C-alpha positions as a LaTeX table, in Angstrom:
\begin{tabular}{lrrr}
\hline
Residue & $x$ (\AA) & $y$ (\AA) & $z$ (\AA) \\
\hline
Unk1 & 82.47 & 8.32 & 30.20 \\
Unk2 & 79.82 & 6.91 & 27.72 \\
Unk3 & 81.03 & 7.21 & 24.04 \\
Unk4 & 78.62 & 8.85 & 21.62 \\
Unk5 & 78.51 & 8.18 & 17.52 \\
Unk6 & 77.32 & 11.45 & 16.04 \\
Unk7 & 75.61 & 10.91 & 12.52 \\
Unk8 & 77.53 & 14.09 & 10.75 \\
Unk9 & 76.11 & 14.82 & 7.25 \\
Unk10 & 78.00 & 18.16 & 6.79 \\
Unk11 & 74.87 & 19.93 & 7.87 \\
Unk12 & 74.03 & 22.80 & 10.59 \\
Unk13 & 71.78 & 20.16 & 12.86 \\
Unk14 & 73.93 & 17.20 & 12.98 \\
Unk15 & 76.99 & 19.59 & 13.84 \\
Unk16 & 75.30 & 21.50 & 16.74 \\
Unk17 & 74.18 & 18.29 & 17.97 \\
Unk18 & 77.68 & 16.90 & 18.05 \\
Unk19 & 78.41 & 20.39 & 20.01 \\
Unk20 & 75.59 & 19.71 & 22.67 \\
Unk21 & 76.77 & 15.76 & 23.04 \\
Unk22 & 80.45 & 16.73 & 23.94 \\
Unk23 & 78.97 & 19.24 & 26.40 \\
Unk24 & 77.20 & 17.14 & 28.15 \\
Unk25 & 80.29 & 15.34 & 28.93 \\
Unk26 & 80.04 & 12.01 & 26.20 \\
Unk27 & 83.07 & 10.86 & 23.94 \\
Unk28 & 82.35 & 11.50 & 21.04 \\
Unk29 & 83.27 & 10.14 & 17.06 \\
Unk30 & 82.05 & 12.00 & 14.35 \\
Unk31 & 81.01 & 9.89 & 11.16 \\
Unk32 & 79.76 & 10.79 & 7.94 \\
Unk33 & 77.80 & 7.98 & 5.91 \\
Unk34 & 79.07 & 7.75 & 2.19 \\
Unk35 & 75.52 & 6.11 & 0.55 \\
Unk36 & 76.56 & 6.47 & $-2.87$ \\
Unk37 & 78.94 & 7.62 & $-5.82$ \\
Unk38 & 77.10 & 10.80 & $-7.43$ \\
Unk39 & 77.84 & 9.91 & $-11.04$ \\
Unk40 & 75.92 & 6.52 & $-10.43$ \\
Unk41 & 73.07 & 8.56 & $-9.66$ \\
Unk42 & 73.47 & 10.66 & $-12.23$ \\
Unk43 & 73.97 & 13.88 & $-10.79$ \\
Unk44 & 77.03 & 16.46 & $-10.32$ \\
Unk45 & 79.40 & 16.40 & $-7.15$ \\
Unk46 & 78.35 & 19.84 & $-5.91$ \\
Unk47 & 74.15 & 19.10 & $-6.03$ \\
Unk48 & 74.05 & 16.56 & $-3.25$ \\
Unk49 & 73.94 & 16.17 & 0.80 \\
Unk50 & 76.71 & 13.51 & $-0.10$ \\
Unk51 & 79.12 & 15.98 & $-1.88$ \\
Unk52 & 82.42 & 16.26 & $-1.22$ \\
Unk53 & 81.86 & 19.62 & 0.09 \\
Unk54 & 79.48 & 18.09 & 2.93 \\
Unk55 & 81.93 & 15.55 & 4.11 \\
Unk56 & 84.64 & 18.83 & 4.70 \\
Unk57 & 82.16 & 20.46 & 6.72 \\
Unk58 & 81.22 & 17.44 & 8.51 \\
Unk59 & 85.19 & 17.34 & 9.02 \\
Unk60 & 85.79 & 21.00 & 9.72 \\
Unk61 & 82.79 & 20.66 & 12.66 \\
Unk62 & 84.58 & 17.71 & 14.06 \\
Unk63 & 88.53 & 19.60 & 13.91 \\
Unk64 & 86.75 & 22.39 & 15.68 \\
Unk65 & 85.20 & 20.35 & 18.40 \\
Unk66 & 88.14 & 17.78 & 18.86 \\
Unk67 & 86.36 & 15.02 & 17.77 \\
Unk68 & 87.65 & 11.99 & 15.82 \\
Unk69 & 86.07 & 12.17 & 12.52 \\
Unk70 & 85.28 & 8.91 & 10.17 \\
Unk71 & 84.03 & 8.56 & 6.32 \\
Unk72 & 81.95 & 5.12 & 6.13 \\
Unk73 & 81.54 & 3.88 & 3.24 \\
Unk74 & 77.51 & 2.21 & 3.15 \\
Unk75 & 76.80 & 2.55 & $-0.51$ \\
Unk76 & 76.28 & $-1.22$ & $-0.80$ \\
Unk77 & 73.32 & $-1.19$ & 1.89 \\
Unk78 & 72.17 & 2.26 & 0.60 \\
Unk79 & 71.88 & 1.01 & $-3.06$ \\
Unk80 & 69.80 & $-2.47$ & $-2.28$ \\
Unk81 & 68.20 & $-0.89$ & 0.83 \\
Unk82 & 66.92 & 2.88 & $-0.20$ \\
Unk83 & 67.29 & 3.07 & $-4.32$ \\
Unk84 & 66.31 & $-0.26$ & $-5.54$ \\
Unk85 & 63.62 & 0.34 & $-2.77$ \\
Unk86 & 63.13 & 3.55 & $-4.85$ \\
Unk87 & 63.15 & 1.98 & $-7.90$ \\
Unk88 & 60.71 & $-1.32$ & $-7.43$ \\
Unk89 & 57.90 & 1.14 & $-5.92$ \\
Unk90 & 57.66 & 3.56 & $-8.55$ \\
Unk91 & 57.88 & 0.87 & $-11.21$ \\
Unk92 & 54.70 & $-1.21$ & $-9.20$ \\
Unk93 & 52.81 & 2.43 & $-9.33$ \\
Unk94 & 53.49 & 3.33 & $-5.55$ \\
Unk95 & 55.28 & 6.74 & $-4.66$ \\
Unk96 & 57.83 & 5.88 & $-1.93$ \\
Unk97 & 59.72 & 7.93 & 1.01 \\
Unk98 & 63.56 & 6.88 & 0.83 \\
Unk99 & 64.41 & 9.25 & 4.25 \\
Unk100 & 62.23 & 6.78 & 5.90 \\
Unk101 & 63.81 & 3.77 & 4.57 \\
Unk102 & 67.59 & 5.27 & 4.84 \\
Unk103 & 66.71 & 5.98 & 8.52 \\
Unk104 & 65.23 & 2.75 & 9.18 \\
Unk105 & 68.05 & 0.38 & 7.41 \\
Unk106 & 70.86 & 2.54 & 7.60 \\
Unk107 & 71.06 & 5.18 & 10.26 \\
Unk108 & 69.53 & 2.96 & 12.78 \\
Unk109 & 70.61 & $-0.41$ & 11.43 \\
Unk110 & 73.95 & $-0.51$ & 9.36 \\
Unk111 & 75.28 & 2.50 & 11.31 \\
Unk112 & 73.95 & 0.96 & 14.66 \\
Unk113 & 76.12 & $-2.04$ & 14.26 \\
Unk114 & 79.29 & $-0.09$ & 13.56 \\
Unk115 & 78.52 & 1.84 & 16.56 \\
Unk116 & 78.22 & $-0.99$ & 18.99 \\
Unk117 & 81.58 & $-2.52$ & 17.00 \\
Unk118 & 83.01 & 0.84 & 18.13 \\
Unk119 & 81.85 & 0.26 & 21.57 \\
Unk120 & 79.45 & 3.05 & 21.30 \\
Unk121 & 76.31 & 3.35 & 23.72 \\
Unk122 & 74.14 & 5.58 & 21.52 \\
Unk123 & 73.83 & 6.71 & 18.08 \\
Unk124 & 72.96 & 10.64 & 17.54 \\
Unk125 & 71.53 & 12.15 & 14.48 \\
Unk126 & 70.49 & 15.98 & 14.56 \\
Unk127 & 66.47 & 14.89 & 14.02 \\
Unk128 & 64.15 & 17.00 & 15.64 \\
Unk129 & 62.20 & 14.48 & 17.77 \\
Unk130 & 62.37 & 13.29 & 21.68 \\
Unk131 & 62.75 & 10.31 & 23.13 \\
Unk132 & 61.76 & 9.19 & 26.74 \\
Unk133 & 60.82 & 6.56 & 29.06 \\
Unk134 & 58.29 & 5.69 & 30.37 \\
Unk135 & 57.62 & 4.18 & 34.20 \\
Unk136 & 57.39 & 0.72 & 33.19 \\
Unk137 & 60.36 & 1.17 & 30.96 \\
Unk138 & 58.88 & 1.28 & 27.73 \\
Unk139 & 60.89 & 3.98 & 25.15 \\
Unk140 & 58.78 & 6.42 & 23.43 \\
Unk141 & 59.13 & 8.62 & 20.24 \\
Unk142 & 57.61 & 11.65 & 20.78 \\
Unk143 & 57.22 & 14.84 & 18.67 \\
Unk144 & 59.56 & 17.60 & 18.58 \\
Unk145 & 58.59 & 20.64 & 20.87 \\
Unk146 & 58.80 & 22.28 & 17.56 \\
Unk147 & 55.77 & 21.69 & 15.28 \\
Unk148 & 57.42 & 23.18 & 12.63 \\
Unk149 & 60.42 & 21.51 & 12.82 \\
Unk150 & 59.24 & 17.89 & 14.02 \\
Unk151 & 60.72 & 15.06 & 12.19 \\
Unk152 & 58.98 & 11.64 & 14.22 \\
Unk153 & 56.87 & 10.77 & 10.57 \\
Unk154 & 59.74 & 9.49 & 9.48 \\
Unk155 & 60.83 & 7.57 & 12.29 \\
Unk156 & 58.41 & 5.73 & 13.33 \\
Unk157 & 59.75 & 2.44 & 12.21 \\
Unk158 & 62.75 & 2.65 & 15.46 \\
Unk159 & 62.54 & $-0.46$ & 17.70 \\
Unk160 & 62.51 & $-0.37$ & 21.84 \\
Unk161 & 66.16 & $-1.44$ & 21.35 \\
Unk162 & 67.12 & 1.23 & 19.32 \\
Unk163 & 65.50 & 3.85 & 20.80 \\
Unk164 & 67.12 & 2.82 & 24.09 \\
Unk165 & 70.60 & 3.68 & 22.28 \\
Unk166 & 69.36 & 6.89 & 20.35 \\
Unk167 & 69.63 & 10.33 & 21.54 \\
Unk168 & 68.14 & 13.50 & 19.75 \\
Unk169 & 70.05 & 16.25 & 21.21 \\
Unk170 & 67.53 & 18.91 & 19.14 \\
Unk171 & 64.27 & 17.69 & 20.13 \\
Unk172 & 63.76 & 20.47 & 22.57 \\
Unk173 & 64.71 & 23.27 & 20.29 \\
Unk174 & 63.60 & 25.26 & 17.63 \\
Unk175 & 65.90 & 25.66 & 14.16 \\
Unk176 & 66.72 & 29.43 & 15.27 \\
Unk177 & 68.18 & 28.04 & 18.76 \\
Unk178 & 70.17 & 26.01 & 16.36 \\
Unk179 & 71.50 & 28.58 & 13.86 \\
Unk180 & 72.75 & 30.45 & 16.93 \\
Unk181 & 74.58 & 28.00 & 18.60 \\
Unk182 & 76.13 & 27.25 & 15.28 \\
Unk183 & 77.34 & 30.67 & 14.72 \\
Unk184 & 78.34 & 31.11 & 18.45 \\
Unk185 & 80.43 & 28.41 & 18.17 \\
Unk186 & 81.87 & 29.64 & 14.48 \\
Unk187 & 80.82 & 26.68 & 12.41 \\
Unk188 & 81.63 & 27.22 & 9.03 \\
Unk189 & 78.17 & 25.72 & 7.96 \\
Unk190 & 75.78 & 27.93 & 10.52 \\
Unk191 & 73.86 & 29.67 & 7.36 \\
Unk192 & 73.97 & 26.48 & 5.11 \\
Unk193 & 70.58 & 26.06 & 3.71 \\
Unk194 & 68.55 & 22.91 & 4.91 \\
Unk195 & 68.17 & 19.90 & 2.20 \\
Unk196 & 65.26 & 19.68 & 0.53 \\
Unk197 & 65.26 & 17.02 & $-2.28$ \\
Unk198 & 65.41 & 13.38 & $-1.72$ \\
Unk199 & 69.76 & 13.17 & $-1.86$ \\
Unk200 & 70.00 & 11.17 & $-4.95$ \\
Unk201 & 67.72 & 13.19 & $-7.24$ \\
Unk202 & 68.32 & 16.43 & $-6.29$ \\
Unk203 & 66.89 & 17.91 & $-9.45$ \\
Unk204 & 63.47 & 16.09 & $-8.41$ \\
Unk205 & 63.46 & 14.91 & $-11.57$ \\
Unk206 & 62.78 & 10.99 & $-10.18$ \\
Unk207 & 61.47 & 9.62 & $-13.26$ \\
Unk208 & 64.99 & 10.93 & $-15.11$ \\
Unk209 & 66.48 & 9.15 & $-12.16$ \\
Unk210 & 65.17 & 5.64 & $-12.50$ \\
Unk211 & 65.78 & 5.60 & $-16.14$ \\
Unk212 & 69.36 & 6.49 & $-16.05$ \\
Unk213 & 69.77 & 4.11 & $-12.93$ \\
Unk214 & 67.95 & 0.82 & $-14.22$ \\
Unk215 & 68.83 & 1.66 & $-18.01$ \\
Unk216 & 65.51 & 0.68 & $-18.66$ \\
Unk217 & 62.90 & 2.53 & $-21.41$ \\
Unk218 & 59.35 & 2.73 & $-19.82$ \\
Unk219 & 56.66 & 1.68 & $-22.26$ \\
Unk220 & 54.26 & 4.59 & $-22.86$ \\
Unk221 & 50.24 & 3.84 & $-21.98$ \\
Unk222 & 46.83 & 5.24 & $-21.53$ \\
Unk223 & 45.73 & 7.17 & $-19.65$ \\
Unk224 & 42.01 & 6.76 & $-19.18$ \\
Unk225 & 39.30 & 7.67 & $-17.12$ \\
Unk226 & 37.36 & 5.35 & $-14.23$ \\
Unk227 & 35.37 & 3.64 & $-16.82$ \\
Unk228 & 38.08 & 2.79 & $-18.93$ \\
Unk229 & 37.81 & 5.40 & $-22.06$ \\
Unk230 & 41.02 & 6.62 & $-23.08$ \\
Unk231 & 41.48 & 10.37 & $-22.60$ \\
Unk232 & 45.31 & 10.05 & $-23.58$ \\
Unk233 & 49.00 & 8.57 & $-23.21$ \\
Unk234 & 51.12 & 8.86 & $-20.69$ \\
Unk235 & 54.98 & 8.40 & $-20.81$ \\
Unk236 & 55.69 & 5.51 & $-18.58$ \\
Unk237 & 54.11 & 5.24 & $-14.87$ \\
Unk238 & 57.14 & 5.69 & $-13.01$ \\
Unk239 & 56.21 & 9.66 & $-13.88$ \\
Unk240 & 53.36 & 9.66 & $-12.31$ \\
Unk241 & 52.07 & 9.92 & $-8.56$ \\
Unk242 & 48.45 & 9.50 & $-7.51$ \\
Unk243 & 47.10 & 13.45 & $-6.62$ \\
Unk244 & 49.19 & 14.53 & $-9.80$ \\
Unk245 & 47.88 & 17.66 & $-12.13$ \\
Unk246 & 50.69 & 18.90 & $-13.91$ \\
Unk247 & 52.70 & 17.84 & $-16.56$ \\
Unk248 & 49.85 & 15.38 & $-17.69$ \\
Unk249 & 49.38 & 16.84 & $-20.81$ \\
Unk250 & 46.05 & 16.25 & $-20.89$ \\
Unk251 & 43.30 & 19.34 & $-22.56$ \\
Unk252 & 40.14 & 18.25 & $-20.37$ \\
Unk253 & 38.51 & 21.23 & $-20.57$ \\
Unk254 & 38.91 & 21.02 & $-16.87$ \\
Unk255 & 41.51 & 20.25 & $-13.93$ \\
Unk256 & 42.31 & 16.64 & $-14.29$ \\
Unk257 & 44.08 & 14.24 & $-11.19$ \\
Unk258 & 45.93 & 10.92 & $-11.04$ \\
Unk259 & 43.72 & 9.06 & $-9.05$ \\
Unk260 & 45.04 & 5.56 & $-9.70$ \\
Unk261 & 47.88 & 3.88 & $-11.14$ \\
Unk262 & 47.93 & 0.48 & $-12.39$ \\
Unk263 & 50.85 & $-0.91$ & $-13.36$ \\
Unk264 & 49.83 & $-4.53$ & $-14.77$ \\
Unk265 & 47.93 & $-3.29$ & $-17.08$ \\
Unk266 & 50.30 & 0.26 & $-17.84$ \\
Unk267 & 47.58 & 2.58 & $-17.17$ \\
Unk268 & 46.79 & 5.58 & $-15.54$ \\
Unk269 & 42.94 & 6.08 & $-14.53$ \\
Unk270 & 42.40 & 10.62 & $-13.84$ \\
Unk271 & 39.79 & 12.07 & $-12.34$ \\
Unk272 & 38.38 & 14.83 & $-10.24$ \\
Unk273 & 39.49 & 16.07 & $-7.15$ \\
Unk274 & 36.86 & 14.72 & $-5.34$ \\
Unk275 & 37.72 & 11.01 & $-6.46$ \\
Unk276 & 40.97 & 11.56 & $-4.68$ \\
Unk277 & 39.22 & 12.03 & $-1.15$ \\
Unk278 & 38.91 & 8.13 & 0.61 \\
Unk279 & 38.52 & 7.69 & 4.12 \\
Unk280 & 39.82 & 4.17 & 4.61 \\
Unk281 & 43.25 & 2.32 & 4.07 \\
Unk282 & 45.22 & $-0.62$ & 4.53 \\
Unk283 & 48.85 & $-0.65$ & 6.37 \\
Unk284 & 51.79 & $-3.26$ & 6.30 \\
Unk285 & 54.98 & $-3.34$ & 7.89 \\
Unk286 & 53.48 & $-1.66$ & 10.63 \\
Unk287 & 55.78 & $-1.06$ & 14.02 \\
Unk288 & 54.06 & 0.02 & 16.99 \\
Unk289 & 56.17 & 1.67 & 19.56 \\
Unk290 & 53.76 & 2.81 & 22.61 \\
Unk291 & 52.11 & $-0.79$ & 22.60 \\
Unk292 & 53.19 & $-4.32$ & 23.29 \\
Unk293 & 50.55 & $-5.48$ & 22.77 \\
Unk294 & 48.14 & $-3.23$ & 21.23 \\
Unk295 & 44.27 & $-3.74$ & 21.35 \\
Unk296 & 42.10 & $-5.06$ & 18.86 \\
Unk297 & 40.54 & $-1.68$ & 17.97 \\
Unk298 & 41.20 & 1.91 & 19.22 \\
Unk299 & 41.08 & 5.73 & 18.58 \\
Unk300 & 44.11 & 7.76 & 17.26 \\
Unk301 & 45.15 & 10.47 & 15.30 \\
Unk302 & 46.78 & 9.55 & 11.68 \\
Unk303 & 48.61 & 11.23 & 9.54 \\
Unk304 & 49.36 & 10.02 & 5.80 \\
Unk305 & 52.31 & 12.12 & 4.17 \\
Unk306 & 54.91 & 14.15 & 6.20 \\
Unk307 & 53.26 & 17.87 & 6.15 \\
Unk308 & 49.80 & 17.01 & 6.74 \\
Unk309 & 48.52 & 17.49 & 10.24 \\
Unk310 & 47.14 & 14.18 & 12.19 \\
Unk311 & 43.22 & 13.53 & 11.40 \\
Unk312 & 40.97 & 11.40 & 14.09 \\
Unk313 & 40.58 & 7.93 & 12.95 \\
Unk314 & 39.36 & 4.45 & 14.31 \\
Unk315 & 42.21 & 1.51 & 13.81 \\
Unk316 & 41.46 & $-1.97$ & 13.54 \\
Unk317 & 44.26 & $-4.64$ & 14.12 \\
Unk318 & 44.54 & $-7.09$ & 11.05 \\
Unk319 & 47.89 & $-9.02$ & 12.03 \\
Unk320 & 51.02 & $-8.57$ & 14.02 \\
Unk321 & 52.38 & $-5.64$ & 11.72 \\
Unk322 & 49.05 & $-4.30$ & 10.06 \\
Unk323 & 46.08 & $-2.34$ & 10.58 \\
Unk324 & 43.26 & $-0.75$ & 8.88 \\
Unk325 & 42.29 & 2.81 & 9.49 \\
Unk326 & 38.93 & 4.71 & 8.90 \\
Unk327 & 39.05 & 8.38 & 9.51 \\
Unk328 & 36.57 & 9.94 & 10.33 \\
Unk329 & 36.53 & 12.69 & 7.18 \\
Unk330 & 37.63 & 11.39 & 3.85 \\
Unk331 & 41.77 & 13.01 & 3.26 \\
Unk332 & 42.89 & 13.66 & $-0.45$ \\
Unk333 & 45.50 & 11.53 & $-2.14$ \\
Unk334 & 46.03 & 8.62 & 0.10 \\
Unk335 & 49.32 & 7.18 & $-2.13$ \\
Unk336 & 50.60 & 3.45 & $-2.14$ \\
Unk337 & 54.11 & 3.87 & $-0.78$ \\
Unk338 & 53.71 & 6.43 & 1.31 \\
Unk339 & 53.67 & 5.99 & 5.56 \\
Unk340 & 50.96 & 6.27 & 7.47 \\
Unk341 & 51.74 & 7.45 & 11.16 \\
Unk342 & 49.47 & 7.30 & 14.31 \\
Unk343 & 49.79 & 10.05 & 16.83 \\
Unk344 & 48.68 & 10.02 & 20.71 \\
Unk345 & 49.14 & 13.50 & 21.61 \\
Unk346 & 52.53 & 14.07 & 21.23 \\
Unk347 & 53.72 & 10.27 & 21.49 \\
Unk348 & 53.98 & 8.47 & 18.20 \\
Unk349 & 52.04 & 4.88 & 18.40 \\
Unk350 & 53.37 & 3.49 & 14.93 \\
Unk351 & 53.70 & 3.50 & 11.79 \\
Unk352 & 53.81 & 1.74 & 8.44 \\
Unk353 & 53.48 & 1.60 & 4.47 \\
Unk354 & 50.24 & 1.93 & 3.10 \\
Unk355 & 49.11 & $-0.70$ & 0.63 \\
Unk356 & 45.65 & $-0.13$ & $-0.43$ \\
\hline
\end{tabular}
């Protein structure tokens, strides 16, 4: 019998997907990833993923299935991996996606390795994606067969040998399937609410965050316009995210934008909307998954934050982890930071973090 970790965060996906492992006949241990002590980031027990209260429900899931059920403590990785990640990109004016890093370095990496020291053949989180192979034995990400529910933007940075030891037991299924099975099978947390702040600032205030984390003051600095006249001050540019309107405290006469933020010099540059739309970008760090070797130039589908839906573009092939992409139609608020994912079909080529 193969042995199964199941990534448990307390919530109603994980759980059902530790459900439809064991049912398909794999040994499984449930573990819950402890990434870091609330009051270092500032923020009450009962107003995180990480609470106390998730780790019981992880652990009431696991009693119920008869499952062995394990706290691991990662908050040294999660800290130097996912905050000071955080941290450095918002202080060098870039607006980062932590899920993406805590999946890449942690999920898939730090709680990889424990599973193979467990003698585990796959890891399982509840992410709505697919996996499969292909003939020539290539693994592929693929969507979920729920658009609304697909999760593959954010994990596009898995490698052929992780994705050989992955399964995503809800990749077929829609969150209402889920709910059912949850409350079919009496889990305590079928109606919990799904997550939607970034775990460690739950308040989205990230700005609040990063002061009370580094300790640091952020100068104040101008904000100004393209040609450099000063239309104001801003409060430090870790507040700030390119595509921004509110809380600028600007009187324009008229709707204002972050279009730029430079931090060498401390200033913000606004604009109109229409200086946010760009059709071109740089990429680094850039995994592909559906190539080996991919060709110099080719035709895709992009997409450049999680919600947006995949644009045509043309991809050029500057080194062994970057490319440059030129859609076809200028898209608003390209943002430093932020991933940029290429889509054939339903099969996820790559992805990486745009630079410029």
């Amino acid at each position: 019998m193969k042995k199964a970790l199941i990534a448990m965060s307390g919530g109603v996906d994980s759980s059902v997907a530790a459900y439809l492992m064991k049912e398909h006949g794999y040994d499984c241990i449930g573990v819950t990833m402890k990434l870091f002590q609330n009051e270092d980031a500032g923020v009450s027990r009962k107003k995180s993923c990480c609470s106390l209260d998730d780790v019981e429900d992880a652990r009431s899931v696991a009693h119920n299935l008869g499952i062995p059920y394990y706290v691991f403590n990662f908050t040294a990785d999660f800290k130097k991996q996912v905050m000071d990640r955080f941290v450095a990109a918002y202080e060098n004016g870039a607006t980062p996606n932590p899920c993406i890093d805590c999946n890449r370095y942690l999920k898939f990496n730090s709680l990889y390795h424990r599973a193979e020291e467990l003698g585990c053949h796959y890891v399982v989180t509840g992410h709505y994606a697919r996996i499969e192979q292909r003939e020539d034995g290539r693994y592929l990400l693929k969507k979920a067969a729920d658009p609304a529910k697909d999760q593959s933007y954010v994990l596009y940075s898995l490698t052929q040998e992780q994705l050989a030891h992955t399964m995503f037991p809800l990749g077929d299924m829609n969150k209402h399937q889920t709910r059912m099975i949850a409350d079919q099978q009496n889990f305590y947390n079928a109606d919990k609410p799904d997550s939607q702040d970034i775990c460690f600032v739950p308040d989205g205030d990230y700005a609040g965050f990063i002061r009370r984390f580094t300790g640091k003051d952020y100068p104040a600095g101008d904000f100004t316009d393209k040609d450099g006249n000063v239309l104001g001050h801003h409060k430090g540019i870790i507040g700030y995210t390119v595509g921004q309107r509110k809380g600028l405290g600007i009187a324009a006469g008229k709707p204002v934008y972050v279009t730029k933020i430079c931090p060498a010099e401390n200033r913000v540059i606004l604009g109109d909307n229409e200086d946010l739309f760009h059709r071109e970008l740089d990429v680094e760090d850039f995994n592909f998954i559906s190539f080996d070797t991919p060709p110099a130039e080719f035709r895709a589908k992009a997409k450049v934050r999680y919600r947006q839906k995949e644009q045509w573009a043309t991809v050029k092939v500057t080194g062994e982890h970057s490319v440059h992409i030129i859609f076809d139609e200028p898209q608003r608020a390209i943002t430093k930071g932020q991933a940029a994912v290429l889509y054939d079909g339903d099969v996820v080529i790559g992805g990486g973090v745009i630079t410029g």
